[in-house]
């Protein structure tokens, strides 16, 4: 698991998966999931498990999710 972070600090931060895959911007979170949104016209939403967070550098949240795995978390 990732080092302790203040989960509220990740809101409105960029989200990235493995190989720098763009997962959009963090919109909201709850005890289990982090919601991200990507795109302006064609919007994609992802509901990613919090336990997939591997790093937060203050600007970006990094998830241990590949592009293929991200499809399973995509909604809308």
Tab-separated table of C-alpha atoms in Angstrom:
chain	number	residue	atom	x	y	z
A	1	UNK	CA	0.000	0.000	0.000
A	2	UNK	CA	1.023	3.600	-0.536
A	3	UNK	CA	2.562	5.698	2.231
A	4	UNK	CA	0.024	7.632	4.270
A	5	UNK	CA	-1.500	10.471	2.310
A	6	UNK	CA	-4.249	12.947	3.013
A	7	UNK	CA	-6.895	11.641	0.618
A	8	UNK	CA	-8.565	15.058	0.341
A	9	UNK	CA	-5.314	16.371	-1.180
A	10	UNK	CA	-5.759	14.238	-4.308
A	11	UNK	CA	-8.984	15.961	-5.406
A	12	UNK	CA	-8.577	17.905	-8.670
A	13	UNK	CA	-5.160	16.289	-9.234
A	14	UNK	CA	-4.072	14.461	-12.372
A	15	UNK	CA	-4.451	10.667	-12.323
A	16	UNK	CA	-2.078	8.329	-14.161
A	17	UNK	CA	-1.851	4.597	-14.625
A	18	UNK	CA	1.040	2.376	-15.598
A	19	UNK	CA	3.059	3.533	-18.630
A	20	UNK	CA	1.814	7.084	-17.887
A	21	UNK	CA	-1.719	6.167	-19.055
A	22	UNK	CA	-4.038	9.190	-18.663
A	23	UNK	CA	-6.890	8.484	-16.239
A	24	UNK	CA	-8.073	12.103	-16.136
A	25	UNK	CA	-8.539	14.270	-13.069
A	26	UNK	CA	-9.686	13.131	-9.642
A	27	UNK	CA	-13.266	14.325	-9.089
A	28	UNK	CA	-14.342	12.589	-5.908
A	29	UNK	CA	-13.578	9.668	-3.621
A	30	UNK	CA	-15.098	7.491	-0.963
A	31	UNK	CA	-13.791	4.745	1.313
A	32	UNK	CA	-13.379	2.287	-1.565
A	33	UNK	CA	-13.056	4.182	-4.844
A	34	UNK	CA	-11.476	7.213	-6.489
A	35	UNK	CA	-13.594	8.776	-9.243
A	36	UNK	CA	-11.723	10.371	-12.143
A	37	UNK	CA	-12.952	12.130	-15.280
A	38	UNK	CA	-11.057	12.417	-18.565
A	39	UNK	CA	-11.913	14.466	-21.629
A	40	UNK	CA	-13.781	17.640	-22.481
A	41	UNK	CA	-16.268	16.617	-25.186
A	42	UNK	CA	-16.185	12.826	-24.925
A	43	UNK	CA	-15.960	12.363	-21.184
A	44	UNK	CA	-14.789	9.104	-19.640
A	45	UNK	CA	-15.286	8.378	-15.957
A	46	UNK	CA	-13.266	5.840	-14.040
A	47	UNK	CA	-14.067	4.400	-10.619
A	48	UNK	CA	-10.698	3.087	-9.447
A	49	UNK	CA	-10.170	1.128	-6.233
A	50	UNK	CA	-8.261	3.132	-3.627
A	51	UNK	CA	-5.983	0.168	-3.031
A	52	UNK	CA	-4.637	0.643	-6.591
A	53	UNK	CA	-3.040	3.978	-5.609
A	54	UNK	CA	0.724	3.497	-5.465
A	55	UNK	CA	2.017	7.057	-5.261
A	56	UNK	CA	0.987	10.685	-4.832
A	57	UNK	CA	3.680	13.261	-5.553
A	58	UNK	CA	1.594	16.332	-4.736
A	59	UNK	CA	0.601	16.876	-8.375
A	60	UNK	CA	-0.241	13.444	-9.762
A	61	UNK	CA	-1.882	10.350	-8.333
A	62	UNK	CA	-0.381	7.126	-9.678
A	63	UNK	CA	-2.431	3.922	-9.947
A	64	UNK	CA	-1.149	0.395	-10.566
A	65	UNK	CA	-3.580	-0.002	-13.468
A	66	UNK	CA	-2.773	-0.729	-17.121
A	67	UNK	CA	-4.703	0.725	-20.044
A	68	UNK	CA	-6.470	-2.633	-20.465
A	69	UNK	CA	-7.315	-2.922	-16.760
A	70	UNK	CA	-8.681	0.640	-16.752
A	71	UNK	CA	-11.443	-0.432	-19.159
A	72	UNK	CA	-12.962	-2.552	-16.379
A	73	UNK	CA	-13.246	0.561	-14.178
A	74	UNK	CA	-14.670	2.833	-16.901
A	75	UNK	CA	-18.245	4.085	-16.580
A	76	UNK	CA	-20.368	6.266	-18.828
